[in-house]
Amino acid sequence: MRSQHPYDHRWRERWERKKAKRARRMSRDWEYRWRVRHRWHQRWHHQHARFKHSLGARLIAIFVILACLSSAILWLSMGSAYGLLWAVPALLLVTGAAFGMIRHMVGPLHALAIGAEAFRRGEFSHRVPIIHGDEIGDLALRFNQMAADIQAMLDGKRALLLAISHELRSPLTRARLHAELVGEGESRDALLQELAQMRDLISALLESERLGSGHSALQLSDCDLAVLAREQAQPGLELRIDPDLPVLQLDRLRLQLCLRNLVQNALRHNDAARGTVQLSLAREGAGVRVTVRDFGPGVPPAALPQLGQPFYRPDEARTRHGGGVGLGLCLCRLVAEAHGGRLELRNADPGFEASVRFG
């Protein structure tokens, strides 16, 4: 048997090394091509996501497509004798499709406007629907987060104020009992008056925070406003009540509070030489309008928008020596809003008039 030549082994080894080297090169090339393809795939998805998120980029794309299609339609119509007969409808169709797409993209702006109006009215429980996952959707998400943060802040403030007011009632009651034991005199009367004012302030704060939750704080029942108005009868007050007023679903205790505050405020600032305070109840559609007018000095026109705010008092026209804690009109406004109405305040020339419609 003939022995194998040694050069055959060398040739085979070289061929095996070249084959392995070629296989490694092909493997590296394949891995490189796969990495490049994967990198371009990731870039494509990233750019596609940015394009879908960017409202401006999609609007520009629609305008470019609209311009290209319009140019193509016009160019094709130039080579035909009856080109205008189909070019005009085609242009209108393309323009209408572009308008529909643009309106679909900017449609969520209307929901944002509704949400902003709701937040302006203090309805922080309203949430803006997130229709598209683009820049407008991000803005709607931030709107909702802002509303949630403000609502949480107001709830915390309301809870703290309610807790403090409740805690103040007990020491205030004890202080009043101790003051009753003090010997009679001007000091005792002044102390009792200050304690009574503090009690009214705490009661008004508690009531204003309860009414801050709106309609849910009411206990509605059949209520005759004429009966409530007659309960306010006193010297210096003139009642004007229309016959056959409807019975409304109202919170009787809150309506008594509202009428009492309006009447006392009018009596406090009325000029009896000009006339008596007027409490009027007039039918207005299916509801009743309550109006209280005095004949006092009124308020400065610049102060009218501020009336009804907590602790606001126009000292130029209505001084503090008459009493009150600056929450009477605020409570009346809250009662009116909780019943779905609005407290309207204006100078009556002469005097001042407050009115609200219930029902």
Coordinates of C-alpha atoms in Angstrom, one line a residue:
M1 CA 0.0 0.0 0.0
R2 CA 1.4 3.4 -1.0
S3 CA 2.0 5.9 1.8
Q4 CA 0.3 9.3 1.6
H5 CA 2.6 12.2 0.6
P6 CA 3.2 14.8 3.4
Y7 CA 2.2 17.6 1.1
D8 CA -1.3 16.2 0.9
H9 CA -1.7 16.9 4.6
R10 CA -0.5 20.4 4.3
W11 CA -2.8 21.2 1.4
R12 CA -5.8 19.7 3.3
E13 CA -4.9 21.7 6.4
R14 CA -4.6 25.0 4.4
W15 CA -7.9 24.2 2.7
E16 CA -9.6 23.6 6.1
R17 CA -8.2 26.8 7.5
K18 CA -9.4 28.8 4.5
K19 CA -12.8 27.2 4.8
A20 CA -13.1 28.0 8.5
K21 CA -11.9 31.6 7.9
R22 CA -14.4 32.0 5.1
A23 CA -17.2 30.7 7.4
R24 CA -16.1 33.1 10.2
R25 CA -16.1 36.0 7.7
M26 CA -19.5 35.0 6.4
S27 CA -20.8 34.7 10.0
R28 CA -19.4 38.2 10.8
D29 CA -20.9 39.6 7.7
W30 CA -24.3 38.1 8.5
E31 CA -24.1 39.5 12.1
Y32 CA -23.1 42.9 10.8
R33 CA -26.0 42.9 8.2
W34 CA -28.4 41.8 10.9
R35 CA -27.2 44.6 13.3
V36 CA -27.5 47.2 10.5
R37 CA -31.0 45.9 9.6
H38 CA -32.0 45.9 13.2
R39 CA -30.6 49.4 13.7
W40 CA -32.5 50.7 10.7
H41 CA -35.6 48.9 11.9
Q42 CA -35.4 50.7 15.3
R43 CA -34.8 54.0 13.7
W44 CA -37.8 53.5 11.4
H45 CA -40.0 52.7 14.4
H46 CA -38.6 55.7 16.3
Q47 CA -39.2 58.1 13.5
H48 CA -42.6 56.6 12.8
A49 CA -43.6 57.1 16.5
R50 CA -42.3 60.7 16.4
F51 CA -44.3 61.3 13.3
K52 CA -47.5 60.0 14.8
H53 CA -46.9 62.0 18.0
S54 CA -46.1 65.3 16.2
L55 CA -49.3 67.1 15.1
G56 CA -47.2 69.6 13.0
A57 CA -45.5 66.8 11.1
R58 CA -48.8 65.1 10.1
L59 CA -50.3 68.4 9.1
I60 CA -47.3 69.1 6.8
A61 CA -47.6 65.6 5.3
I62 CA -51.2 66.2 4.5
F63 CA -50.5 69.6 2.9
V64 CA -47.6 68.0 0.8
I65 CA -49.9 65.1 -0.3
L66 CA -52.7 67.6 -1.1
A67 CA -50.3 69.7 -3.2
C68 CA -48.9 66.7 -5.0
L69 CA -52.3 65.3 -5.8
S70 CA -53.6 68.7 -6.9
S71 CA -50.7 69.2 -9.2
A72 CA -51.1 65.8 -10.7
I73 CA -54.8 66.3 -11.3
L74 CA -54.2 69.7 -13.0
W75 CA -51.3 68.3 -15.1
L76 CA -53.4 65.4 -16.3
S77 CA -56.4 67.6 -17.0
M78 CA -54.4 69.8 -19.3
G79 CA -53.9 67.0 -21.8
S80 CA -57.6 66.4 -22.2
A81 CA -60.3 68.5 -23.9
Y82 CA -62.8 67.8 -21.1
G83 CA -60.2 67.8 -18.3
L84 CA -62.0 70.5 -16.3
L85 CA -65.1 68.3 -16.1
W86 CA -63.4 65.7 -13.9
A87 CA -60.5 67.8 -12.5
V88 CA -62.8 70.2 -10.5
P89 CA -64.7 67.3 -8.8
A90 CA -61.4 65.5 -8.2
L91 CA -59.9 68.6 -6.6
L92 CA -62.9 69.1 -4.4
L93 CA -62.8 65.4 -3.3
V94 CA -59.1 65.6 -2.4
T95 CA -59.6 68.9 -0.6
G96 CA -62.6 67.5 1.3
A97 CA -60.6 64.4 2.3
A98 CA -57.7 66.6 3.5
F99 CA -60.1 68.8 5.5
G100 CA -61.7 65.7 7.1
M101 CA -58.3 64.3 8.2
I102 CA -57.2 67.7 9.6
R103 CA -60.5 68.1 11.5
H104 CA -60.0 64.6 12.9
M105 CA -56.5 65.5 14.1
V106 CA -57.5 68.8 15.7
G107 CA -60.9 67.6 17.0
P108 CA -59.5 67.0 20.6
L109 CA -58.9 70.7 20.9
H110 CA -62.7 71.1 21.4
A111 CA -62.6 68.7 24.3
L112 CA -59.7 70.7 25.8
A113 CA -61.8 73.9 25.5
I114 CA -64.7 72.2 27.3
G115 CA -62.3 71.0 30.0
A116 CA -60.8 74.5 30.5
E117 CA -64.3 76.0 30.8
A118 CA -65.2 73.3 33.4
F119 CA -62.0 74.1 35.4
R120 CA -62.8 77.8 35.2
R121 CA -66.2 77.1 36.9
G122 CA -64.4 75.1 39.6
E123 CA -65.5 71.6 38.4
F124 CA -62.2 69.9 39.0
S125 CA -63.8 66.5 38.9
H126 CA -64.1 66.9 35.1
R127 CA -61.6 64.9 33.0
V128 CA -60.6 65.7 29.4
P129 CA -60.8 62.6 27.2
I130 CA -57.5 61.5 25.7
I131 CA -58.5 60.7 22.1
H132 CA -55.1 60.6 20.4
G133 CA -51.7 59.7 21.7
D134 CA -50.1 62.8 20.2
E135 CA -49.1 66.2 21.5
I136 CA -52.8 67.1 22.1
G137 CA -53.2 63.9 24.1
D138 CA -50.2 64.8 26.2
L139 CA -51.7 68.2 26.8
A140 CA -55.0 66.6 27.9
L141 CA -53.1 64.3 30.2
R142 CA -51.4 67.3 31.8
F143 CA -54.8 69.0 32.1
N144 CA -56.2 66.1 34.0
Q145 CA -53.2 65.8 36.3
M146 CA -53.4 69.5 37.0
A147 CA -57.1 69.2 37.9
A148 CA -56.4 66.2 40.2
D149 CA -53.7 68.1 42.0
I150 CA -55.8 71.2 42.5
Q151 CA -58.8 69.0 43.7
A152 CA -56.5 67.2 46.2
M153 CA -55.2 70.6 47.4
L154 CA -58.7 72.0 47.9
D155 CA -59.9 68.8 49.6
G156 CA -57.0 69.0 52.0
K157 CA -57.7 72.6 52.7
R158 CA -61.4 71.9 53.3
A159 CA -60.7 69.0 55.6
L160 CA -58.2 71.0 57.6
L161 CA -60.6 74.0 57.9
L162 CA -63.4 71.7 59.0
A163 CA -61.3 70.0 61.6
I164 CA -60.0 73.3 63.0
S165 CA -63.5 74.7 63.1
H166 CA -64.9 71.7 64.9
E167 CA -62.0 71.8 67.4
L168 CA -62.6 75.5 68.1
R169 CA -66.3 75.0 69.0
S170 CA -65.6 73.3 72.3
P171 CA -63.2 75.9 73.8
L172 CA -65.4 78.7 72.5
T173 CA -68.5 77.2 74.3
R174 CA -66.5 76.9 77.5
A175 CA -65.3 80.4 77.2
R176 CA -68.9 81.7 76.7
L177 CA -70.0 79.7 79.8
H178 CA -67.2 81.3 81.9
A179 CA -68.1 84.7 80.5
E180 CA -71.7 84.3 81.7
L181 CA -70.3 84.0 85.3
V182 CA -68.6 87.3 85.1
G183 CA -70.4 90.2 86.8
E184 CA -72.7 92.3 84.7
G185 CA -71.2 95.4 83.0
E186 CA -69.8 96.7 79.8
S187 CA -66.8 94.4 79.8
R188 CA -69.1 91.3 80.1
D189 CA -71.3 92.5 77.3
A190 CA -68.4 93.3 75.1
L191 CA -66.9 89.9 75.8
L192 CA -70.1 88.1 75.1
Q193 CA -70.5 90.0 71.8
E194 CA -67.0 89.1 70.7
L195 CA -67.6 85.4 71.6
A196 CA -70.9 85.5 69.6
Q197 CA -69.1 86.9 66.6
M198 CA -66.5 84.2 66.8
R199 CA -69.3 81.6 67.0
D200 CA -70.9 83.1 64.0
L201 CA -67.6 83.0 62.1
I202 CA -67.0 79.4 62.9
S203 CA -70.6 78.4 61.9
A204 CA -70.3 80.4 58.7
L205 CA -66.9 78.7 57.9
L206 CA -68.4 75.2 58.5
E207 CA -71.4 76.0 56.4
S208 CA -69.4 77.4 53.5
E209 CA -67.1 74.4 53.4
R210 CA -70.1 72.0 53.5
L211 CA -71.7 73.9 50.6
G212 CA -68.4 73.8 48.7
S213 CA -69.3 70.3 47.6
G214 CA -72.3 71.7 45.7
H215 CA -75.6 70.0 45.2
S216 CA -74.6 66.9 47.1
A217 CA -74.6 68.8 50.4
L218 CA -78.3 69.7 50.1
Q219 CA -81.3 68.0 51.7
L220 CA -84.0 68.7 49.2
S221 CA -87.8 68.7 50.1
D222 CA -90.9 70.5 49.1
C223 CA -90.4 74.1 50.1
D224 CA -92.8 77.1 49.9
L225 CA -90.7 80.2 49.6
A226 CA -93.6 82.4 50.5
V227 CA -93.8 80.8 54.0
L228 CA -90.0 81.2 54.4
A229 CA -90.3 84.9 53.4
R230 CA -93.1 85.6 55.9
E231 CA -90.9 84.1 58.7
Q232 CA -88.5 87.0 58.1
A233 CA -91.2 89.6 58.8
Q234 CA -89.9 92.3 61.2
P235 CA -90.0 96.1 61.6
G236 CA -88.4 97.9 58.7
L237 CA -89.0 95.0 56.2
E238 CA -91.7 95.2 53.5
L239 CA -92.8 91.9 51.9
R240 CA -93.9 91.7 48.3
I241 CA -95.1 88.2 47.4
D242 CA -96.8 87.2 44.2
P243 CA -99.8 84.9 44.6
D244 CA -99.7 81.2 43.5
L245 CA -96.0 80.7 43.7
P246 CA -94.9 77.1 42.9
V247 CA -93.6 74.7 45.5
L248 CA -90.0 73.9 44.7
Q249 CA -87.5 71.2 45.7
L250 CA -85.1 73.1 47.9
D251 CA -83.1 72.8 51.1
R252 CA -85.3 74.6 53.6
L253 CA -82.6 75.2 56.2
R254 CA -80.1 76.6 53.6
L255 CA -82.9 78.8 52.2
Q256 CA -83.6 80.2 55.6
L257 CA -80.0 81.0 56.1
C258 CA -79.8 82.7 52.7
L259 CA -82.9 84.8 53.3
R260 CA -81.8 85.7 56.8
N261 CA -78.4 86.9 55.6
L262 CA -79.8 88.9 52.8
V263 CA -82.4 90.6 55.0
Q264 CA -80.0 91.3 57.8
N265 CA -77.4 92.7 55.4
A266 CA -80.0 95.0 53.9
L267 CA -81.4 96.1 57.3
R268 CA -77.9 96.8 58.5
H269 CA -77.1 99.2 55.7
N270 CA -80.5 100.7 54.9
D271 CA -81.3 104.4 55.2
A272 CA -84.8 104.4 56.7
A273 CA -85.3 108.0 55.6
R274 CA -85.3 106.8 52.0
G275 CA -87.5 103.8 52.4
T276 CA -87.9 100.4 54.0
V277 CA -86.1 97.2 53.0
Q278 CA -88.1 95.2 50.3
L279 CA -88.2 91.4 50.2
S280 CA -89.9 90.4 46.9
L281 CA -90.9 87.0 45.6
A282 CA -91.9 87.0 41.9
R283 CA -92.8 84.0 39.7
E284 CA -90.3 83.6 36.8
G285 CA -91.1 80.8 34.5
A286 CA -91.3 77.6 36.4
G287 CA -89.2 79.1 39.3
V288 CA -89.2 82.0 41.7
R289 CA -87.0 85.0 41.8
V290 CA -86.1 86.3 45.3
T291 CA -85.0 90.0 45.5
V292 CA -83.9 91.9 48.5
R293 CA -83.4 95.7 48.1
D294 CA -82.3 98.4 50.6
F295 CA -82.0 102.1 50.2
G296 CA -78.6 102.6 51.7
P297 CA -75.4 104.1 50.2
G298 CA -74.8 101.0 47.9
V299 CA -71.2 99.9 47.1
P300 CA -68.6 101.4 44.8
P301 CA -68.9 100.0 41.2
A302 CA -65.3 98.7 41.4
A303 CA -66.2 96.6 44.4
L304 CA -69.2 94.8 42.8
P305 CA -67.2 92.0 41.2
Q306 CA -65.6 91.2 44.6
L307 CA -68.9 90.9 46.5
G308 CA -69.7 87.4 47.6
Q309 CA -66.0 86.5 48.1
P310 CA -65.1 85.2 51.6
F311 CA -64.3 87.9 54.1
Y312 CA -64.5 90.7 51.5
R313 CA -66.2 93.9 52.7
P314 CA -66.2 97.2 50.9
D315 CA -65.4 99.4 53.9
E316 CA -65.9 102.6 52.0
A317 CA -69.6 102.1 51.8
R318 CA -70.3 99.6 54.6
T319 CA -68.4 100.0 57.8
R320 CA -67.6 97.3 60.3
H321 CA -69.3 98.8 63.3
G322 CA -72.6 97.2 62.2
G323 CA -71.3 93.7 62.9
G324 CA -71.0 90.7 60.6
V325 CA -68.0 88.6 59.7
G326 CA -67.8 89.1 56.0
L327 CA -69.2 85.7 55.1
G328 CA -73.0 86.5 54.7
L329 CA -73.0 87.2 51.0
C330 CA -70.5 84.4 50.4
L331 CA -72.9 81.9 52.0
C332 CA -75.8 83.3 50.0
R333 CA -73.8 82.8 46.8
L334 CA -72.9 79.2 47.8
V335 CA -76.5 78.4 48.6
A336 CA -77.6 79.8 45.2
E337 CA -75.0 77.9 43.3
A338 CA -75.7 74.7 45.2
H339 CA -79.3 75.0 44.0
G340 CA -78.2 75.7 40.4
G341 CA -78.8 79.4 40.5
R342 CA -76.7 82.5 40.7
L343 CA -76.6 85.4 43.1
E344 CA -76.9 88.7 41.3
L345 CA -75.7 91.9 43.0
R346 CA -76.1 95.4 41.7
N347 CA -76.5 99.0 42.8
A348 CA -80.2 100.0 42.6
D349 CA -79.7 103.8 42.6
P350 CA -80.5 104.5 45.3
G351 CA -79.6 101.5 47.4
F352 CA -78.4 98.0 46.8
E353 CA -80.2 94.9 45.4
A354 CA -79.5 91.2 45.6
S355 CA -81.5 88.7 43.7
V356 CA -81.4 85.0 43.0
R357 CA -83.7 82.6 41.0
F358 CA -84.6 79.2 42.4
G359 CA -86.1 76.4 40.4

